[in-house]
Amino acid sequence: MTILMAIIVPILYLLREFKIQSWRKKGADTKTVVSASSIFALPVFAITLFYILLSNQSFTFDSSWLFYSGVWIITCFVTNVMSYYIIKNISVTQFGIFTKVASILFSVIADIFVFHLTFPVISIIALSLMFLGGISIDKYEEKNIKKEVLTKSMIYIILLIFFIRFIDIFQTASFKQLSIIQSNPMFFVAFLQTALFIPLSFIGLKGVKKAVTEKLITVKDMIYLAFLIIIICFAEPYIYKALPLTVLTTLGLLRIGISYVYDVKADNLKINKKSLIALAMIIAGSLLLIFVY
């Protein structure tokens, strides 16, 4: 059951990103999209939290829990908002690749300079293949925009993604610490997600009504995204606890293939020789990483 959920969750993340990108391309601003994708999930987490509190279940709630919860909520809020901003200007495939490269690169730096571990050269080759593949994929260019401007925009976006992954170090570290502290997994999810989704839901609430009226966003799609994120949030703690990193990395290949097909169909990426070679580089880099780990 756990491995099945580990296969499904990356796909659910992709489906969420596909819908968010479509909203952004229709003209919905970042704050509106953040609220629209969060507002219907909040009641579910809040109700779960109140149920746990009213049913007198045991859970850990001390100063350490509050501190690490605060770190996680702040970093998670920032990465969510920035990701929604970026995804309008980049394909889902490229976003996934650059995110993975940045995450692994920071892990490499930590292993070398903090934990003083040796790192295989083949890992650097793998990361380079994935990064170059992500840059090389042919993206449909908007008319009347100079190539130099597009290049600068791509550099800016890549730097933002690396900044998000840097913040994610604190997010992941606090998440792991919280999982150690908390004795009740359901309280773990309900408390953190309720606290996170309150600011996410209200940051652009005024714009949601206007976006729905203008048919940039539909209520049906908002409920659909809430359903996806609820499954993801309740499944992830069990998946990360039960499965090794190698399995999770391997399943990441599934995301690359699905997102590439979507991006081609949505006219985010061109399907030509250059893009296919770039995709092969990305897959080769991913396979090398799996071999290393």
Short mmCIF file of C-alpha atoms in Angstrom, two decimals:
data_model
loop_
_atom_site.label_atom_id
_atom_site.label_comp_id
_atom_site.label_asym_id
_atom_site.label_seq_id
_atom_site.Cartn_x
_atom_site.Cartn_y
_atom_site.Cartn_z
CA MET A 1 0.00 0.00 0.00
CA THR A 2 2.86 2.38 0.88
CA ILE A 3 4.67 1.86 -2.42
CA LEU A 4 1.40 2.45 -4.28
CA MET A 5 0.94 5.77 -2.49
CA ALA A 6 4.58 6.63 -3.23
CA ILE A 7 3.81 6.19 -6.93
CA ILE A 8 0.55 8.13 -6.75
CA VAL A 9 1.74 11.16 -4.71
CA PRO A 10 4.27 12.50 -7.30
CA ILE A 11 1.54 12.22 -9.93
CA LEU A 12 -0.88 14.12 -7.70
CA TYR A 13 1.73 16.87 -7.28
CA LEU A 14 2.03 17.06 -11.06
CA LEU A 15 -1.73 17.25 -11.57
CA ARG A 16 -1.78 20.11 -9.07
CA GLU A 17 1.02 21.94 -10.86
CA PHE A 18 -0.69 21.47 -14.24
CA LYS A 19 -3.87 23.14 -12.98
CA ILE A 20 -2.02 25.93 -11.18
CA GLN A 21 -0.02 26.71 -14.32
CA SER A 22 -3.19 26.81 -16.42
CA TRP A 23 -4.72 29.34 -13.98
CA ARG A 24 -1.60 31.49 -14.12
CA LYS A 25 -1.54 31.45 -17.92
CA LYS A 26 -5.19 32.49 -18.05
CA GLY A 27 -4.24 35.63 -16.14
CA ALA A 28 -4.89 34.83 -12.47
CA ASP A 29 -2.30 36.54 -10.26
CA THR A 30 -0.06 34.67 -7.83
CA LYS A 31 -1.88 35.54 -4.59
CA THR A 32 -5.27 34.65 -6.08
CA VAL A 33 -4.00 31.26 -7.25
CA VAL A 34 -2.43 30.56 -3.84
CA SER A 35 -5.78 31.17 -2.10
CA ALA A 36 -7.88 29.38 -4.72
CA SER A 37 -5.77 26.23 -4.44
CA SER A 38 -5.89 26.23 -0.63
CA ILE A 39 -9.27 27.50 0.59
CA PHE A 40 -11.24 24.22 0.30
CA ALA A 41 -8.49 22.13 1.90
CA LEU A 42 -8.33 24.27 5.04
CA PRO A 43 -11.71 23.12 6.53
CA VAL A 44 -10.69 19.46 6.24
CA PHE A 45 -7.45 20.00 8.16
CA ALA A 46 -9.20 22.24 10.71
CA ILE A 47 -12.00 19.73 11.32
CA THR A 48 -9.44 16.94 11.76
CA LEU A 49 -7.53 19.06 14.26
CA PHE A 50 -10.66 19.87 16.28
CA TYR A 51 -11.68 16.20 16.26
CA ILE A 52 -8.31 15.22 17.73
CA LEU A 53 -8.55 17.92 20.37
CA LEU A 54 -12.14 17.03 21.33
CA SER A 55 -11.50 13.30 21.40
CA ASN A 56 -8.76 13.75 24.01
CA GLN A 57 -6.13 11.95 21.96
CA SER A 58 -2.58 12.17 23.29
CA PHE A 59 -0.09 14.33 21.39
CA THR A 60 3.08 16.30 22.02
CA PHE A 61 2.76 20.08 22.33
CA ASP A 62 5.68 21.92 23.92
CA SER A 63 8.09 24.79 23.22
CA SER A 64 10.21 22.68 20.87
CA TRP A 65 7.14 21.69 18.88
CA LEU A 66 6.04 25.32 18.59
CA PHE A 67 9.51 26.52 17.54
CA TYR A 68 10.02 23.97 14.78
CA SER A 69 6.39 24.35 13.69
CA GLY A 70 6.96 28.09 13.28
CA VAL A 71 10.09 27.51 11.18
CA TRP A 72 8.29 24.96 8.99
CA ILE A 73 5.17 27.12 8.47
CA ILE A 74 7.14 30.24 7.52
CA THR A 75 9.49 28.46 5.11
CA CYS A 76 6.66 26.41 3.60
CA PHE A 77 4.57 29.54 3.04
CA VAL A 78 7.45 31.31 1.29
CA THR A 79 8.30 28.35 -0.97
CA ASN A 80 4.64 27.85 -1.94
CA VAL A 81 4.10 31.48 -2.95
CA MET A 82 7.39 31.70 -4.86
CA SER A 83 6.73 28.41 -6.67
CA TYR A 84 3.31 29.63 -7.83
CA TYR A 85 4.97 32.78 -9.16
CA ILE A 86 7.69 30.87 -11.04
CA ILE A 87 5.47 28.22 -12.61
CA LYS A 88 3.82 30.77 -14.91
CA ASN A 89 7.14 31.44 -16.65
CA ILE A 90 8.62 27.96 -16.94
CA SER A 91 7.50 24.51 -18.05
CA VAL A 92 6.52 21.97 -15.40
CA THR A 93 9.32 19.68 -16.63
CA GLN A 94 11.97 22.38 -16.23
CA PHE A 95 10.60 23.38 -12.82
CA GLY A 96 10.84 19.78 -11.62
CA ILE A 97 14.38 19.30 -12.99
CA PHE A 98 15.85 22.54 -11.63
CA THR A 99 14.21 21.89 -8.26
CA LYS A 100 15.70 18.40 -8.04
CA VAL A 101 19.16 19.59 -9.12
CA ALA A 102 19.15 22.40 -6.56
CA SER A 103 18.00 20.08 -3.76
CA ILE A 104 20.68 17.48 -4.47
CA LEU A 105 23.38 20.14 -4.92
CA PHE A 106 22.69 21.58 -1.47
CA SER A 107 22.78 18.04 -0.06
CA VAL A 108 26.19 17.53 -1.69
CA ILE A 109 27.49 20.78 -0.17
CA ALA A 110 26.21 19.74 3.27
CA ASP A 111 27.80 16.29 2.98
CA ILE A 112 31.18 17.74 1.98
CA PHE A 113 31.48 20.80 4.22
CA VAL A 114 29.31 19.91 7.22
CA PHE A 115 29.55 16.13 7.53
CA HIS A 116 32.98 15.85 5.79
CA LEU A 117 31.89 13.00 3.55
CA THR A 118 33.45 12.17 0.19
CA PHE A 119 31.11 12.56 -2.75
CA PRO A 120 31.40 10.47 -5.95
CA VAL A 121 32.40 12.41 -9.07
CA ILE A 122 29.68 10.54 -10.97
CA SER A 123 27.09 12.45 -8.89
CA ILE A 124 28.42 15.78 -10.16
CA ILE A 125 28.25 14.43 -13.72
CA ALA A 126 24.65 13.33 -13.12
CA LEU A 127 23.63 16.75 -11.78
CA SER A 128 25.35 18.47 -14.71
CA LEU A 129 23.48 16.29 -17.22
CA MET A 130 20.14 17.05 -15.58
CA PHE A 131 20.84 20.79 -15.36
CA LEU A 132 22.08 21.10 -18.95
CA GLY A 133 19.14 19.03 -20.14
CA GLY A 134 16.71 21.34 -18.35
CA ILE A 135 18.27 24.42 -19.92
CA SER A 136 18.49 22.86 -23.40
CA ILE A 137 14.84 21.84 -23.75
CA ASP A 138 13.24 23.97 -26.46
CA LYS A 139 10.57 26.20 -24.95
CA TYR A 140 7.96 28.00 -27.02
CA GLU A 141 8.99 31.63 -27.05
CA GLU A 142 6.56 34.50 -26.88
CA LYS A 143 6.56 36.84 -29.84
CA ASN A 144 8.14 40.30 -29.66
CA ILE A 145 10.47 39.28 -26.83
CA LYS A 146 14.20 39.38 -27.53
CA LYS A 147 16.27 36.25 -26.94
CA GLU A 148 18.54 38.19 -24.54
CA VAL A 149 15.53 39.08 -22.38
CA LEU A 150 14.39 35.45 -22.33
CA THR A 151 17.90 34.32 -21.33
CA LYS A 152 18.00 36.82 -18.46
CA SER A 153 14.53 35.71 -17.37
CA MET A 154 15.65 32.07 -17.31
CA ILE A 155 18.70 32.94 -15.21
CA TYR A 156 16.47 34.89 -12.82
CA ILE A 157 14.02 31.97 -12.55
CA ILE A 158 16.81 29.43 -11.94
CA LEU A 159 18.26 31.62 -9.18
CA LEU A 160 14.80 31.87 -7.58
CA ILE A 161 14.42 28.09 -7.69
CA PHE A 162 17.82 27.64 -6.03
CA PHE A 163 16.79 30.17 -3.37
CA ILE A 164 13.57 28.19 -2.77
CA ARG A 165 15.58 24.99 -2.36
CA PHE A 166 17.93 26.76 0.06
CA ILE A 167 14.95 27.75 2.20
CA ASP A 168 13.71 24.18 1.82
CA ILE A 169 16.75 22.99 3.79
CA PHE A 170 15.28 24.62 6.91
CA GLN A 171 11.81 23.37 5.96
CA THR A 172 12.99 19.77 5.64
CA ALA A 173 15.15 19.90 8.78
CA SER A 174 12.28 21.26 10.87
CA PHE A 175 9.86 18.71 9.34
CA LYS A 176 12.17 15.84 10.33
CA GLN A 177 12.58 17.24 13.82
CA LEU A 178 8.82 17.62 14.19
CA SER A 179 8.31 13.99 13.13
CA ILE A 180 10.71 12.93 15.89
CA ILE A 181 9.02 15.09 18.53
CA GLN A 182 5.39 14.31 17.70
CA SER A 183 3.86 11.09 19.01
CA ASN A 184 0.54 11.47 17.13
CA PRO A 185 0.90 11.37 13.28
CA MET A 186 -2.65 12.65 12.70
CA PHE A 187 -2.09 15.65 14.97
CA PHE A 188 1.22 16.18 13.16
CA VAL A 189 -0.57 16.63 9.82
CA ALA A 190 -3.70 18.37 11.07
CA PHE A 191 -1.94 21.01 13.19
CA LEU A 192 0.79 21.89 10.68
CA GLN A 193 -1.49 22.02 7.64
CA THR A 194 -4.19 24.02 9.44
CA ALA A 195 -1.59 26.56 10.56
CA LEU A 196 -0.10 26.72 7.04
CA PHE A 197 -3.34 26.84 5.08
CA ILE A 198 -4.81 29.73 7.08
CA PRO A 199 -2.36 32.30 5.58
CA LEU A 200 -2.32 30.51 2.21
CA SER A 201 -6.12 30.65 2.00
CA PHE A 202 -6.50 34.31 2.92
CA ILE A 203 -3.51 35.91 1.17
CA GLY A 204 -5.46 36.46 -2.05
CA LEU A 205 -9.04 35.75 -1.03
CA LYS A 206 -10.35 39.03 -2.49
CA GLY A 207 -9.08 38.08 -5.93
CA VAL A 208 -10.66 34.61 -5.91
CA LYS A 209 -14.23 35.88 -6.31
CA LYS A 210 -13.19 38.12 -9.19
CA ALA A 211 -11.26 35.27 -10.87
CA VAL A 212 -14.27 32.94 -10.56
CA THR A 213 -16.59 35.64 -11.97
CA GLU A 214 -14.24 36.20 -14.90
CA LYS A 215 -14.01 32.40 -15.40
CA LEU A 216 -10.25 32.35 -14.92
CA ILE A 217 -10.83 29.84 -12.11
CA THR A 218 -13.76 27.50 -11.45
CA VAL A 219 -15.06 26.32 -8.07
CA LYS A 220 -14.94 22.77 -9.40
CA ASP A 221 -11.20 23.08 -10.03
CA MET A 222 -10.67 24.59 -6.58
CA ILE A 223 -12.34 21.56 -4.99
CA TYR A 224 -10.30 19.28 -7.25
CA LEU A 225 -7.01 20.85 -6.04
CA ALA A 226 -8.14 20.63 -2.42
CA PHE A 227 -8.81 16.90 -2.90
CA LEU A 228 -5.30 16.39 -4.32
CA ILE A 229 -3.49 18.26 -1.55
CA ILE A 230 -5.47 16.52 1.21
CA ILE A 231 -4.38 13.10 -0.07
CA ILE A 232 -0.78 14.31 -0.46
CA CYS A 233 -0.55 15.82 3.02
CA PHE A 234 -1.96 12.79 4.84
CA ALA A 235 0.09 10.30 2.79
CA GLU A 236 3.54 11.92 2.78
CA PRO A 237 4.54 11.41 6.44
CA TYR A 238 3.95 7.65 6.13
CA ILE A 239 5.72 7.42 2.74
CA TYR A 240 8.89 9.22 3.86
CA LYS A 241 9.01 7.21 7.05
CA ALA A 242 8.56 3.82 5.34
CA LEU A 243 10.56 4.05 2.11
CA PRO A 244 14.30 4.56 1.46
CA LEU A 245 15.64 7.50 -0.57
CA THR A 246 16.58 5.23 -3.52
CA VAL A 247 12.98 4.20 -4.07
CA LEU A 248 11.72 7.78 -3.85
CA THR A 249 14.42 8.97 -6.29
CA THR A 250 13.53 6.20 -8.76
CA LEU A 251 9.86 7.14 -8.65
CA GLY A 252 10.92 10.69 -9.53
CA LEU A 253 11.61 9.46 -13.07
CA LEU A 254 7.88 8.94 -13.48
CA ARG A 255 7.35 12.66 -12.92
CA ILE A 256 9.80 13.61 -15.68
CA GLY A 257 8.06 11.51 -18.32
CA ILE A 258 4.53 12.62 -17.43
CA SER A 259 5.43 16.32 -17.14
CA TYR A 260 7.25 16.25 -20.49
CA VAL A 261 4.21 14.76 -22.26
CA TYR A 262 1.99 17.40 -20.63
CA ASP A 263 4.30 20.28 -21.55
CA VAL A 264 4.45 19.19 -25.19
CA LYS A 265 0.67 18.84 -25.34
CA ALA A 266 0.19 22.23 -23.64
CA ASP A 267 2.66 23.89 -26.04
CA ASN A 268 5.05 24.68 -23.19
CA LEU A 269 7.84 22.73 -24.88
CA LYS A 270 8.71 21.93 -28.46
CA ILE A 271 9.01 18.30 -29.53
CA ASN A 272 12.10 18.19 -31.74
CA LYS A 273 15.55 16.62 -31.87
CA LYS A 274 17.05 19.17 -29.46
CA SER A 275 14.36 18.60 -26.83
CA LEU A 276 14.54 14.81 -27.12
CA ILE A 277 18.31 14.91 -26.61
CA ALA A 278 17.78 17.19 -23.59
CA LEU A 279 15.20 14.75 -22.18
CA ALA A 280 17.65 11.88 -22.67
CA MET A 281 20.29 13.86 -20.72
CA ILE A 282 17.81 14.43 -17.89
CA ILE A 283 16.86 10.75 -17.70
CA ALA A 284 20.52 9.67 -17.91
CA GLY A 285 21.41 12.01 -15.05
CA SER A 286 18.53 10.70 -12.95
CA LEU A 287 19.57 7.08 -13.56
CA LEU A 288 23.15 7.90 -12.58
CA LEU A 289 21.92 9.37 -9.30
CA ILE A 290 19.89 6.25 -8.61
CA PHE A 291 23.01 4.14 -9.32
CA VAL A 292 25.08 6.24 -6.89
CA TYR A 293 22.56 6.06 -4.07
#
